[in-house]
mmCIF file of C-alpha atoms and ligand atoms in Angstrom:
data_model
loop_
_atom_site.group_PDB
_atom_site.id
_atom_site.type_symbol
_atom_site.label_atom_id
_atom_site.label_comp_id
_atom_site.label_asym_id
_atom_site.label_seq_id
_atom_site.Cartn_x
_atom_site.Cartn_y
_atom_site.Cartn_z
ATOM 1 C CA MET A 92 152.383 76.537 64.689
ATOM 2 C CA ALA A 93 149.637 78.883 65.661
ATOM 3 C CA PHE A 94 147.592 77.615 62.684
ATOM 4 C CA ARG A 95 147.148 74.253 64.408
ATOM 5 C CA PHE A 96 144.848 75.889 66.951
ATOM 6 C CA LEU A 97 142.747 77.739 64.455
ATOM 7 C CA PRO A 98 139.976 75.132 64.208
ATOM 8 C CA PHE A 99 139.517 75.263 67.917
ATOM 9 C CA ARG A 100 139.234 79.060 68.049
ATOM 10 C CA PRO A 101 135.436 79.269 67.400
ATOM 11 C CA PHE A 102 134.874 76.802 70.174
ATOM 12 C CA ALA A 103 137.074 78.707 72.537
ATOM 13 C CA VAL A 104 135.233 81.923 71.660
ATOM 14 C CA LEU A 105 131.960 80.247 72.329
ATOM 15 C CA VAL A 106 133.078 78.905 75.698
ATOM 16 C CA LEU A 107 134.399 82.320 76.622
ATOM 17 C CA ALA A 108 131.100 83.976 75.632
ATOM 18 C CA LEU A 109 129.071 81.484 77.603
ATOM 19 C CA TRP A 110 131.399 81.874 80.614
ATOM 20 C CA THR A 111 131.200 85.670 80.432
ATOM 21 C CA SER A 112 127.418 85.671 80.110
ATOM 22 C CA TRP A 113 127.126 83.157 82.970
ATOM 23 C CA CYS A 114 129.370 85.351 85.177
ATOM 24 C CA SER A 115 127.457 88.485 84.338
ATOM 25 C CA ALA A 116 124.018 86.874 84.283
ATOM 26 C CA ARG A 117 121.509 88.873 86.250
ATOM 27 C CA THR A 118 118.063 87.615 86.981
ATOM 28 C CA LEU A 119 115.078 89.157 88.793
ATOM 29 C CA ALA A 120 111.485 88.454 89.481
ATOM 30 C CA LEU A 121 108.698 91.043 89.684
ATOM 31 C CA THR A 122 106.457 91.324 92.716
ATOM 32 C CA PHE A 123 103.644 93.788 93.228
ATOM 33 C CA ASP A 124 102.199 95.025 96.509
ATOM 34 C CA ASP A 125 98.852 96.303 97.730
ATOM 35 C CA GLY A 126 96.206 95.582 95.052
ATOM 36 C CA PHE A 127 93.796 98.010 93.389
ATOM 37 C CA ASN A 128 90.772 99.647 95.029
ATOM 38 C CA PRO A 129 87.824 100.035 92.616
ATOM 39 C CA GLY A 130 86.008 102.087 95.256
ATOM 40 C CA LYS A 131 88.620 104.800 95.187
ATOM 41 C CA GLN A 132 90.239 104.195 91.789
ATOM 42 C CA PRO A 133 87.605 104.452 88.969
ATOM 43 C CA GLU A 134 90.231 103.000 86.499
ATOM 44 C CA ALA A 135 91.092 100.046 88.790
ATOM 45 C CA VAL A 136 89.613 97.394 86.504
ATOM 46 C CA GLN A 137 91.411 98.800 83.461
ATOM 47 C CA TRP A 138 94.763 99.224 85.273
ATOM 48 C CA ASN A 139 94.593 95.716 86.663
ATOM 49 C CA ALA A 140 93.921 94.314 83.247
ATOM 50 C CA GLN A 141 96.772 96.312 81.666
ATOM 51 C CA MET A 142 99.250 94.992 84.209
ATOM 52 C CA LEU A 143 98.109 91.384 83.764
ATOM 53 C CA GLU A 144 98.226 91.831 79.946
ATOM 54 C CA ALA A 145 101.805 93.097 80.057
ATOM 55 C CA LEU A 146 102.925 90.140 82.229
ATOM 56 C CA ARG A 147 101.057 87.684 79.953
ATOM 57 C CA ASP A 148 102.493 89.181 76.766
ATOM 58 C CA HIS A 149 106.016 88.801 78.117
ATOM 59 C CA GLY A 150 105.427 85.343 79.529
ATOM 60 C CA ILE A 151 106.137 86.436 83.137
ATOM 61 C CA LYS A 152 104.751 84.856 86.306
ATOM 62 C CA ALA A 153 104.898 87.416 89.078
ATOM 63 C CA ALA A 154 103.523 87.662 92.612
ATOM 64 C CA LEU A 155 100.893 89.880 94.068
ATOM 65 C CA PHE A 156 100.825 90.737 97.794
ATOM 66 C CA PRO A 157 97.372 92.250 98.425
ATOM 67 C CA SER A 158 96.510 94.181 101.506
ATOM 68 C CA LEU A 159 92.829 94.296 102.489
ATOM 69 C CA ALA A 160 93.006 97.995 103.524
ATOM 70 C CA ARG A 161 94.408 98.940 100.159
ATOM 71 C CA MET A 162 91.627 97.053 98.245
ATOM 72 C CA GLU A 163 88.720 97.826 100.541
ATOM 73 C CA GLY A 164 86.319 95.050 99.863
ATOM 74 C CA ALA A 165 85.092 92.467 97.401
ATOM 75 C CA GLY A 166 85.821 94.543 94.303
ATOM 76 C CA GLY A 167 89.480 94.734 95.054
ATOM 77 C CA MET A 168 89.643 91.060 96.025
ATOM 78 C CA ALA A 169 88.032 90.186 92.703
ATOM 79 C CA LEU A 170 90.862 91.973 90.887
ATOM 80 C CA ALA A 171 93.406 90.076 93.028
ATOM 81 C CA ALA A 172 91.623 86.855 92.045
ATOM 82 C CA ALA A 173 92.304 87.711 88.396
ATOM 83 C CA TRP A 174 96.026 87.528 89.158
ATOM 84 C CA ALA A 175 95.531 84.157 90.804
ATOM 85 C CA ARG A 176 93.634 82.856 87.690
ATOM 86 C CA ALA A 177 96.466 84.172 85.491
ATOM 87 C CA GLY A 178 98.928 81.914 87.343
ATOM 88 C CA HIS A 179 100.619 84.492 89.509
ATOM 89 C CA LEU A 180 101.449 83.799 93.197
ATOM 90 C CA ILE A 181 99.248 85.496 95.775
ATOM 91 C CA GLY A 182 100.767 86.245 99.182
ATOM 92 C CA ASN A 183 99.873 88.096 102.383
ATOM 93 C CA HIS A 184 100.457 91.827 102.853
ATOM 94 C CA THR A 185 98.317 92.141 106.056
ATOM 95 C CA ALA A 186 94.799 93.373 106.522
ATOM 96 C CA SER A 187 95.479 96.878 107.772
ATOM 97 C CA HIS A 188 98.781 97.716 106.128
ATOM 98 C CA ARG A 189 100.385 98.882 109.376
ATOM 99 C CA SER A 190 104.128 98.958 109.985
ATOM 100 C CA LEU A 191 105.511 96.506 112.538
ATOM 101 C CA ALA A 192 108.202 99.152 113.270
ATOM 102 C CA ASP A 193 105.440 101.456 114.626
ATOM 103 C CA PRO A 194 105.785 101.474 118.438
ATOM 104 C CA LYS A 195 102.002 101.562 118.692
ATOM 105 C CA VAL A 196 101.718 98.270 116.780
ATOM 106 C CA SER A 197 102.158 95.348 119.122
ATOM 107 C CA LEU A 198 103.301 91.888 118.077
ATOM 108 C CA ASP A 199 99.884 90.236 119.023
ATOM 109 C CA TRP A 200 97.993 92.910 117.073
ATOM 110 C CA PHE A 201 100.202 92.470 114.023
ATOM 111 C CA ILE A 202 99.846 88.645 114.118
ATOM 112 C CA ALA A 203 96.063 89.022 114.237
ATOM 113 C CA ASP A 204 96.282 91.393 111.274
ATOM 114 C CA VAL A 205 98.316 88.810 109.292
ATOM 115 C CA GLN A 206 95.796 86.139 110.242
ATOM 116 C CA ALA A 207 92.822 88.298 109.006
ATOM 117 C CA ALA A 208 94.509 88.728 105.603
ATOM 118 C CA ASP A 209 95.317 85.053 105.456
ATOM 119 C CA ALA A 210 91.677 84.108 106.090
ATOM 120 C CA ALA A 211 90.564 86.482 103.284
ATOM 121 C CA ALA A 212 93.094 85.383 100.655
ATOM 122 C CA LYS A 213 93.939 81.722 101.321
ATOM 123 C CA ASN A 214 91.187 80.359 99.104
ATOM 124 C CA LEU A 215 92.552 82.107 95.987
ATOM 125 C CA ALA A 216 94.310 79.779 93.583
ATOM 126 C CA GLY A 217 97.999 80.443 93.808
ATOM 127 C CA PHE A 218 97.932 81.547 97.408
ATOM 128 C CA VAL A 219 101.192 80.908 99.202
ATOM 129 C CA PRO A 220 101.741 81.497 102.936
ATOM 130 C CA MET A 221 104.275 84.170 102.467
ATOM 131 C CA LEU A 222 104.278 87.555 104.215
ATOM 132 C CA ARG A 223 105.365 90.766 102.605
ATOM 133 C CA PHE A 224 105.801 93.191 105.506
ATOM 134 C CA PRO A 225 104.177 96.618 104.916
ATOM 135 C CA TYR A 226 106.804 99.288 104.158
ATOM 136 C CA LEU A 227 109.365 96.381 104.417
ATOM 137 C CA LYS A 228 109.411 97.030 108.177
ATOM 138 C CA GLU A 229 109.992 93.823 110.159
ATOM 139 C CA GLY A 230 110.010 95.183 113.739
ATOM 140 C CA ASP A 231 111.585 97.940 115.861
ATOM 141 C CA THR A 232 112.418 95.721 118.822
ATOM 142 C CA PRO A 233 114.050 92.270 119.162
ATOM 143 C CA ALA A 234 110.845 90.985 120.779
ATOM 144 C CA LYS A 235 108.681 92.032 117.824
ATOM 145 C CA ARG A 236 111.188 91.038 115.119
ATOM 146 C CA ASP A 237 111.974 87.609 116.692
ATOM 147 C CA GLY A 238 108.410 87.061 117.817
ATOM 148 C CA MET A 239 107.152 87.430 114.263
ATOM 149 C CA ARG A 240 109.918 85.147 112.978
ATOM 150 C CA ASP A 241 108.887 82.549 115.557
ATOM 151 C CA TRP A 242 105.197 82.858 114.629
ATOM 152 C CA MET A 243 105.976 82.339 110.960
ATOM 153 C CA ALA A 244 108.117 79.302 111.664
ATOM 154 C CA ARG A 245 105.376 77.764 113.863
ATOM 155 C CA ASN A 246 102.612 78.506 111.323
ATOM 156 C CA ASN A 247 104.249 77.312 108.131
ATOM 157 C CA TYR A 248 104.658 80.889 106.986
ATOM 158 C CA ARG A 249 107.680 82.394 105.160
ATOM 159 C CA SER A 250 108.790 85.926 104.858
ATOM 160 C CA ALA A 251 108.693 87.284 101.298
ATOM 161 C CA PRO A 252 111.540 89.823 101.344
ATOM 162 C CA VAL A 253 112.686 91.868 98.410
ATOM 163 C CA SER A 254 116.229 92.316 97.228
ATOM 164 C CA ILE A 255 115.649 95.269 94.930
ATOM 165 C CA ASP A 256 113.711 98.086 96.573
ATOM 166 C CA ALA A 257 112.663 101.253 94.710
ATOM 167 C CA SER A 258 110.302 104.179 94.927
ATOM 168 C CA ASP A 259 107.777 103.393 92.191
ATOM 169 C CA TRP A 260 105.009 104.627 94.549
ATOM 170 C CA TYR A 261 106.558 108.120 94.491
ATOM 171 C CA TYR A 262 107.008 108.198 90.775
ATOM 172 C CA ASN A 263 103.387 107.100 90.539
ATOM 173 C CA ILE A 264 102.257 110.157 92.607
ATOM 174 C CA VAL A 265 104.162 112.509 90.337
ATOM 175 C CA TYR A 266 103.021 110.797 87.155
ATOM 176 C CA ALA A 267 99.384 110.952 88.246
ATOM 177 C CA ALA A 268 99.746 114.632 89.062
ATOM 178 C CA HIS A 269 101.019 115.395 85.583
ATOM 179 C CA LEU A 270 98.181 113.528 83.931
ATOM 180 C CA LYS A 271 95.635 115.160 86.175
ATOM 181 C CA ALA A 272 97.006 118.537 85.165
ATOM 182 C CA GLY A 273 96.792 117.505 81.505
ATOM 183 C CA ASP A 274 100.565 117.587 80.943
ATOM 184 C CA ALA A 275 101.059 114.471 78.881
ATOM 185 C CA GLY A 276 104.511 115.643 77.826
ATOM 186 C CA LYS A 277 105.775 115.857 81.337
ATOM 187 C CA ALA A 278 104.135 112.520 82.143
ATOM 188 C CA ALA A 279 106.010 110.946 79.256
ATOM 189 C CA ARG A 280 109.292 112.446 80.377
ATOM 190 C CA LEU A 281 108.584 111.308 83.939
ATOM 191 C CA LYS A 282 107.987 107.768 82.719
ATOM 192 C CA GLN A 283 111.455 107.770 81.166
ATOM 193 C CA ALA A 284 112.914 108.963 84.464
ATOM 194 C CA TYR A 285 111.023 106.141 86.148
ATOM 195 C CA LEU A 286 112.640 103.541 83.879
ATOM 196 C CA ARG A 287 116.071 105.000 84.656
ATOM 197 C CA HIS A 288 115.287 104.882 88.420
ATOM 198 C CA LEU A 289 114.342 101.220 88.303
ATOM 199 C CA LEU A 290 117.445 100.325 86.288
ATOM 200 C CA ASP A 291 119.582 102.289 88.687
ATOM 201 C CA ARG A 292 118.152 100.615 91.795
ATOM 202 C CA ALA A 293 118.464 97.150 90.200
ATOM 203 C CA GLN A 294 122.086 97.825 89.389
ATOM 204 C CA TYR A 295 122.748 99.259 92.862
ATOM 205 C CA TYR A 296 121.315 96.313 94.739
ATOM 206 C CA ASP A 297 123.046 93.821 92.489
ATOM 207 C CA GLY A 298 126.360 95.548 93.118
ATOM 208 C CA LEU A 299 125.692 95.518 96.888
ATOM 209 C CA ALA A 300 124.809 91.819 96.673
ATOM 210 C CA ARG A 301 128.097 90.984 94.878
ATOM 211 C CA GLU A 302 129.908 92.913 97.575
ATOM 212 C CA VAL A 303 128.257 91.336 100.652
ATOM 213 C CA LEU A 304 127.192 87.933 99.305
ATOM 214 C CA GLY A 305 129.937 87.435 96.748
ATOM 215 C CA ARG A 306 127.362 86.580 94.109
ATOM 216 C CA SER A 307 124.410 87.892 92.181
ATOM 217 C CA PRO A 308 121.294 86.179 93.609
ATOM 218 C CA VAL A 309 118.019 85.751 91.756
ATOM 219 C CA HIS A 310 116.611 89.129 92.690
ATOM 220 C CA VAL A 311 113.086 89.983 93.877
ATOM 221 C CA MET A 312 112.034 93.479 92.825
ATOM 222 C CA LEU A 313 109.387 95.410 94.768
ATOM 223 C CA LEU A 314 106.781 97.228 92.667
ATOM 224 C CA HIS A 315 103.144 98.210 93.376
ATOM 225 C CA THR A 316 99.797 97.966 91.594
ATOM 226 C CA ASN A 317 99.448 101.553 90.494
ATOM 227 C CA GLN A 318 98.792 103.880 87.563
ATOM 228 C CA ILE A 319 102.383 104.258 86.340
ATOM 229 C CA ASN A 320 102.936 100.486 86.264
ATOM 230 C CA ALA A 321 99.663 100.024 84.413
ATOM 231 C CA ALA A 322 100.993 102.407 81.802
ATOM 232 C CA ALA A 323 104.684 101.561 81.841
ATOM 233 C CA LEU A 324 104.992 97.839 82.725
ATOM 234 C CA PRO A 325 105.795 96.810 79.114
ATOM 235 C CA ASP A 326 108.484 99.508 79.035
ATOM 236 C CA VAL A 327 109.801 98.393 82.427
ATOM 237 C CA ILE A 328 110.084 94.811 81.273
ATOM 238 C CA GLU A 329 111.685 95.774 77.982
ATOM 239 C CA ALA A 330 114.139 98.233 79.609
ATOM 240 C CA LEU A 331 115.243 95.550 82.144
ATOM 241 C CA THR A 332 115.681 92.986 79.385
ATOM 242 C CA ALA A 333 117.593 95.437 77.167
ATOM 243 C CA HIS A 334 119.973 96.044 80.067
ATOM 244 C CA GLY A 335 120.823 92.355 80.500
ATOM 245 C CA TRP A 336 118.232 91.281 83.093
ATOM 246 C CA ASN A 337 116.562 87.860 82.702
ATOM 247 C CA ILE A 338 113.136 87.791 84.276
ATOM 248 C CA ALA A 339 112.341 84.697 86.316
ATOM 249 C CA SER A 340 109.136 83.619 87.930
ATOM 250 C CA ALA A 341 108.537 84.840 91.440
ATOM 251 C CA GLY A 342 108.091 81.250 92.584
ATOM 252 C CA SER A 343 111.570 80.306 91.387
ATOM 253 C CA ALA A 344 113.166 83.477 92.719
ATOM 254 C CA PHE A 345 112.035 82.812 96.251
ATOM 255 C CA GLN A 346 113.874 79.464 96.128
ATOM 256 C CA ASP A 347 117.168 81.434 96.316
ATOM 257 C CA PRO A 348 118.522 80.710 99.800
ATOM 258 C CA LEU A 349 118.992 84.466 100.293
ATOM 259 C CA TYR A 350 115.277 84.778 101.074
ATOM 260 C CA ALA A 351 115.366 82.228 103.866
ATOM 261 C CA GLN A 352 117.957 84.258 105.771
ATOM 262 C CA ALA A 353 117.078 86.614 108.576
ATOM 263 C CA PRO A 354 119.666 89.351 109.219
ATOM 264 C CA GLY A 355 119.888 90.537 112.817
ATOM 265 C CA THR A 356 119.360 94.229 112.196
ATOM 266 C CA LEU A 357 117.171 96.699 114.120
ATOM 267 C CA PRO A 358 114.950 98.240 113.040
ATOM 268 C CA ALA A 359 114.566 95.083 110.949
ATOM 269 C CA GLY A 360 113.608 95.010 107.295
ATOM 270 C CA GLU A 361 114.353 97.015 104.118
ATOM 271 C CA SER A 362 115.856 95.065 101.197
ATOM 272 C CA VAL A 363 117.373 91.801 102.491
ATOM 273 C CA ILE A 364 120.625 92.665 100.741
ATOM 274 C CA TRP A 365 120.572 96.123 102.446
ATOM 275 C CA ALA A 366 119.975 94.328 105.788
ATOM 276 C CA HIS A 367 122.912 91.989 105.180
ATOM 277 C CA ALA A 368 125.128 94.942 104.339
ATOM 278 C CA LYS A 369 123.950 96.767 107.441
ATOM 279 C CA ALA A 370 124.663 93.720 109.645
ATOM 280 C CA LEU A 371 128.157 93.583 108.154
ATOM 281 C CA GLY A 372 128.825 97.199 108.846
ATOM 282 C CA VAL A 373 129.048 98.320 105.210
ATOM 283 C CA ALA A 374 129.547 102.114 105.184
ATOM 284 C CA GLY A 375 127.337 104.579 103.350
ATOM 285 C CA LEU A 376 124.022 102.833 103.702
ATOM 286 C CA ARG A 377 121.100 105.286 103.918
ATOM 287 C CA TYR A 378 117.941 104.784 106.019
ATOM 288 C CA PRO A 379 115.321 104.344 104.958
ATOM 289 C CA ALA A 380 117.069 102.654 102.014
ATOM 290 C CA GLU A 381 114.548 104.062 99.518
ATOM 291 C CA ASP A 382 112.346 107.070 99.887
ATOM 292 C CA ALA A 383 110.783 109.996 98.091
ATOM 293 C CA ALA A 384 113.228 112.273 99.886
ATOM 294 C CA TYR A 385 116.023 110.990 97.585
ATOM 295 C CA GLU A 386 113.999 111.190 94.390
ATOM 296 C CA GLU A 387 112.344 114.528 94.810
ATOM 297 C CA PRO A 388 115.554 116.619 94.333
ATOM 298 C CA LEU A 389 116.440 114.614 91.248
ATOM 299 C CA LEU A 390 113.064 115.189 89.706
ATOM 300 C CA ARG A 391 113.057 118.879 90.741
ATOM 301 C CA ASP A 392 116.482 119.343 89.055
ATOM 302 C CA ALA A 393 115.173 117.634 85.928
ATOM 303 C CA GLY A 394 112.162 119.936 85.859
ATOM 304 C CA LEU A 395 109.856 117.001 86.310
ATOM 305 C CA LEU A 396 107.880 117.979 89.392
ATOM 306 C CA PRO A 397 104.384 119.541 88.854
HETATM 307 ZN ZN1 ZN B 465 102.135 97.965 100.674
#
């Protein structure tokens, strides 16, 4: 009797495979903060071009959140404009790159800082009124957190949170130090450690999302415009893809309802999934969620510090 079902078996296998891949599908978008500074980074033009080339070669539309203080002038803004021309979203990362969790930063001062960056970037093609808070810090008091949320609602602005946070900026510092010391071998090994770090953080935040949201959202990963990403972005993309990640456009990722939510934590901010977990009282969350302090011992043990 079992033979009667044989013709249907390939179909059943196909359905099962599709179901399994749908259930385990993981998708993320890439977003980059800060922008390059040609005044301080002699390789800025080259690094910017390398990052754009990697995204173009892999058919990826990302988002750039430039901060005026990190670009320092027209040269940096011209490099940000190249992202806009390449079809990437451009958002707002403030003029001065100050933390809203800093007690010395008032709500009014921070709003003026956001408005200054808005005025400088809003004429770029691809500009969207979305704010990426510096250091992912969204306020240290209810008045600042809620005041900024009110301002955004009244001014057609949206927050641009991340779901996957990481410490690419720290790996970049170590990578640059190895290259400056002429140790290409250590830089290459550090790059491999960097890929493992990003895969690990992506897996961690996806697991946390499944725990607190009951689903895997379309993730938004935080990276920066820096030397290690200029060198490693093709490897980053290929490593993510090889580990089962689909890469979506930043524009489509921000449509996930997760990014319209505003968890009631204080200090506010970090990954939006981390904030949800914090609000729900999930045990074992570290603060800050990501930092060099966690990566430095790992790299020291691996013999990868300068
Ligand atoms: Zn930044």
